[in-house]
Short mmCIF file of C-alpha atoms in Angstrom, two decimals:
data_model
loop_
_atom_site.label_atom_id
_atom_site.label_comp_id
_atom_site.label_asym_id
_atom_site.label_seq_id
_atom_site.Cartn_x
_atom_site.Cartn_y
_atom_site.Cartn_z
CA MET A 1 6.51 -8.93 9.86
CA ILE A 2 8.67 -6.38 8.65
CA ASP A 3 9.65 -3.94 11.18
CA GLY A 4 7.43 -0.92 11.41
CA VAL A 5 4.65 -2.70 9.41
CA LYS A 6 1.26 -2.61 10.99
CA ILE A 7 -2.11 -3.83 9.96
CA LYS A 8 -5.54 -2.44 11.06
CA LYS A 9 -8.51 -4.85 10.73
CA LEU A 10 -11.36 -2.93 9.13
CA LYS A 11 -14.80 -3.50 10.11
CA VAL A 12 -17.54 -3.27 7.32
CA MET A 13 -20.93 -2.41 8.72
CA PRO A 14 -23.45 -3.10 6.32
CA ASP A 15 -27.38 -2.14 6.63
CA GLU A 16 -30.31 -1.93 4.24
CA ARG A 17 -28.74 1.16 2.66
CA GLY A 18 -25.35 -0.21 1.89
CA PHE A 19 -22.39 -0.08 4.09
CA LEU A 20 -19.87 1.95 6.04
CA MET A 21 -16.20 1.20 6.65
CA GLU A 22 -13.95 3.47 8.91
CA MET A 23 -10.28 3.28 7.58
CA LEU A 24 -8.18 5.58 9.85
CA ARG A 25 -9.12 7.66 12.71
CA SER A 26 -6.99 10.44 14.71
CA ASP A 27 -7.42 8.25 17.87
CA ASP A 28 -6.10 5.01 16.32
CA GLU A 29 -2.90 3.53 17.82
CA ILE A 30 -1.30 3.54 14.24
CA PHE A 31 -2.18 7.21 13.45
CA GLU A 32 0.75 9.38 13.05
CA LYS A 33 -0.30 12.49 11.31
CA PHE A 34 -2.28 13.67 8.23
CA GLY A 35 -0.70 14.60 5.00
CA GLN A 36 -3.36 14.09 2.15
CA VAL A 37 -5.76 11.47 0.84
CA TYR A 38 -5.50 9.96 -2.73
CA LEU A 39 -6.89 7.32 -4.88
CA THR A 40 -4.64 5.13 -7.15
CA GLY A 41 -5.58 2.35 -9.49
CA VAL A 42 -3.76 -0.22 -11.15
CA LYS A 43 -4.52 -2.47 -14.05
CA ARG A 44 -4.29 -6.28 -14.27
CA GLY A 45 -0.81 -7.42 -15.72
CA VAL A 46 0.85 -4.26 -14.54
CA ALA A 47 3.01 -3.87 -11.38
CA LYS A 48 3.01 -0.21 -9.77
CA GLY A 49 6.34 -0.24 -8.32
CA TRP A 50 8.96 -0.42 -6.63
CA HIS A 51 9.06 2.86 -4.78
CA TYR A 52 9.76 3.96 -1.26
CA HIS A 53 9.75 7.19 0.81
CA GLN A 54 12.40 8.93 3.29
CA LYS A 55 9.76 11.07 5.05
CA GLN A 56 6.43 9.65 4.41
CA THR A 57 4.56 6.66 5.89
CA ASP A 58 1.90 5.14 3.57
CA HIS A 59 -1.63 3.81 4.71
CA PHE A 60 -3.31 1.58 2.06
CA VAL A 61 -6.85 0.50 1.88
CA CYS A 62 -8.45 -1.27 -1.08
CA VAL A 63 -11.75 0.15 -2.16
CA ALA A 64 -12.27 -1.62 -5.37
CA GLY A 65 -11.15 -4.97 -6.78
CA LYS A 66 -8.45 -6.80 -5.27
CA ALA A 67 -4.79 -5.73 -4.97
CA LEU A 68 -1.75 -7.87 -4.30
CA VAL A 69 0.49 -5.62 -2.24
CA VAL A 70 4.34 -6.34 -1.87
CA LEU A 71 6.59 -5.06 0.61
CA TYR A 72 10.52 -5.47 0.61
CA ASP A 73 12.78 -4.19 3.36
CA PRO A 74 16.05 -3.13 2.28
CA ARG A 75 16.91 -0.89 5.23
CA PRO A 76 20.47 -1.56 6.37
CA ASP A 77 19.84 -1.06 10.14
CA SER A 78 16.38 -3.01 10.19
CA PRO A 79 16.07 -6.05 12.05
CA THR A 80 13.76 -7.47 9.15
CA LYS A 81 16.48 -6.35 6.42
CA GLY A 82 15.92 -8.46 3.20
CA GLU A 83 12.46 -9.69 4.30
CA VAL A 84 9.56 -9.68 1.46
CA LEU A 85 5.81 -9.73 2.66
CA GLU A 86 2.63 -10.10 0.44
CA PHE A 87 -0.77 -8.86 1.56
CA ILE A 88 -4.11 -9.29 -0.51
CA LEU A 89 -6.13 -6.37 -0.14
CA SER A 90 -9.91 -6.48 -1.26
CA GLU A 91 -12.62 -4.12 -1.61
CA PRO A 92 -15.32 -3.71 1.34
CA GLU A 93 -18.09 -5.38 -0.42
CA THR A 94 -16.50 -8.73 -0.71
CA ASN A 95 -16.26 -11.49 1.84
CA GLY A 96 -12.84 -11.87 3.83
CA GLU A 97 -10.69 -9.65 5.99
CA HIS A 98 -10.37 -6.00 5.17
CA ILE A 99 -7.27 -4.11 6.41
CA LEU A 100 -5.42 -0.81 6.29
CA LEU A 101 -1.76 -1.64 5.61
CA LYS A 102 0.67 0.77 7.27
CA ILE A 103 3.89 0.95 5.26
CA PRO A 104 6.95 2.52 6.94
CA VAL A 105 9.53 4.91 5.71
CA GLY A 106 12.32 3.07 3.67
CA VAL A 107 10.24 0.01 2.75
CA TYR A 108 9.92 -0.60 -0.93
CA HIS A 109 6.35 -1.38 -2.08
CA GLY A 110 4.35 -2.15 -5.19
CA PHE A 111 1.05 -3.56 -6.26
CA THR A 112 -0.78 -5.10 -8.82
CA ALA A 113 -4.59 -6.09 -9.56
CA ILE A 114 -5.32 -9.79 -9.00
CA ASP A 115 -8.65 -11.60 -9.91
CA CYS A 116 -10.00 -8.26 -11.57
CA GLU A 117 -9.34 -5.90 -14.28
CA GLN A 118 -8.17 -2.95 -11.94
CA ALA A 119 -7.73 -2.47 -8.36
CA LYS A 120 -8.11 0.88 -6.57
CA ILE A 121 -6.38 1.80 -3.49
CA ILE A 122 -6.95 4.77 -1.14
CA ASN A 123 -3.65 6.10 0.42
CA LEU A 124 -3.62 8.38 3.53
CA PRO A 125 -0.06 9.23 3.55
CA THR A 126 1.56 11.29 6.50
CA GLU A 127 3.02 13.99 4.31
CA LYS A 128 1.49 15.91 1.38
CA TYR A 129 2.95 15.57 -1.99
CA ASP A 130 5.66 18.14 -2.64
CA TYR A 131 5.66 18.82 -6.60
CA LYS A 132 8.90 20.59 -6.40
CA LYS A 133 10.81 17.80 -4.55
CA PRO A 134 9.06 14.53 -4.21
CA ASP A 135 9.61 12.07 -1.40
CA GLU A 136 9.45 9.32 -4.03
CA TYR A 137 12.34 6.99 -5.02
CA ARG A 138 12.00 4.44 -7.56
CA VAL A 139 13.42 1.22 -8.52
CA ALA A 140 12.20 -0.76 -11.71
CA TRP A 141 9.38 -3.11 -11.19
CA ASN A 142 11.49 -5.93 -12.45
CA SER A 143 14.75 -5.03 -10.81
CA ALA A 144 17.04 -7.91 -9.38
CA GLU A 145 17.44 -5.37 -6.54
CA VAL A 146 14.12 -6.52 -5.15
CA PRO A 147 14.03 -10.32 -4.43
CA TYR A 148 10.53 -10.90 -5.66
CA GLN A 149 8.88 -12.45 -8.86
CA TRP A 150 5.52 -11.05 -9.58
CA PRO A 151 2.79 -13.34 -10.70
CA LYS A 152 3.11 -14.37 -14.43
CA GLU A 153 0.31 -12.44 -15.71
CA VAL A 154 2.46 -9.30 -14.54
CA ASN A 155 4.41 -8.22 -17.76
CA ARG A 156 4.93 -4.60 -17.39
CA GLY A 157 5.53 -1.90 -14.81
CA GLY A 158 4.11 1.30 -14.24
#
C-alpha cells in the first residue's frame, strides 16, 4: 500500500425504499477536515489524470458506473516511492465491495470508466478549490514520468 493511502469500507444499507450509504463522517479515523464536495465524471476511453496536490487530500467514492483509479507515489522521501496501485471503485447499487479511497498529498492520481460508458466520483477534499491559485499540478495522462499503462481502450486524456 502506498504510504498515506487509506481505505474505508462502505456499507450499503438497502430497504424497500432504496438504500443509504454513508461516505465520510467527522468521527471517522481517516477524517482530517472538510474543504468542499464535488462530483466529477469520466467517459469510457478517457483517462482523467495525472494530477496531484501539495495541500489537499482527496477522498474518492464512486456513485455511478465503475472507475479504475490509479495512484503513483513519486514523493522523494516516501517509503513507497515508485509504487503504483490500482483500485476499482463501484457504484453502491452493484454487488461487491464499496470503498472510500483516501489519496494523500503528493500522490499522482488518475481514473477512467471501465465496463460502463461513464463513471461518476464524488470527491470530499480537505481544501476548497482556490480559483486564483489552484492546488492542482498536472502531468500528461500518457507521460513516461508515471510508470503505468492505461487499458488499451483508453486512447486520450482529459
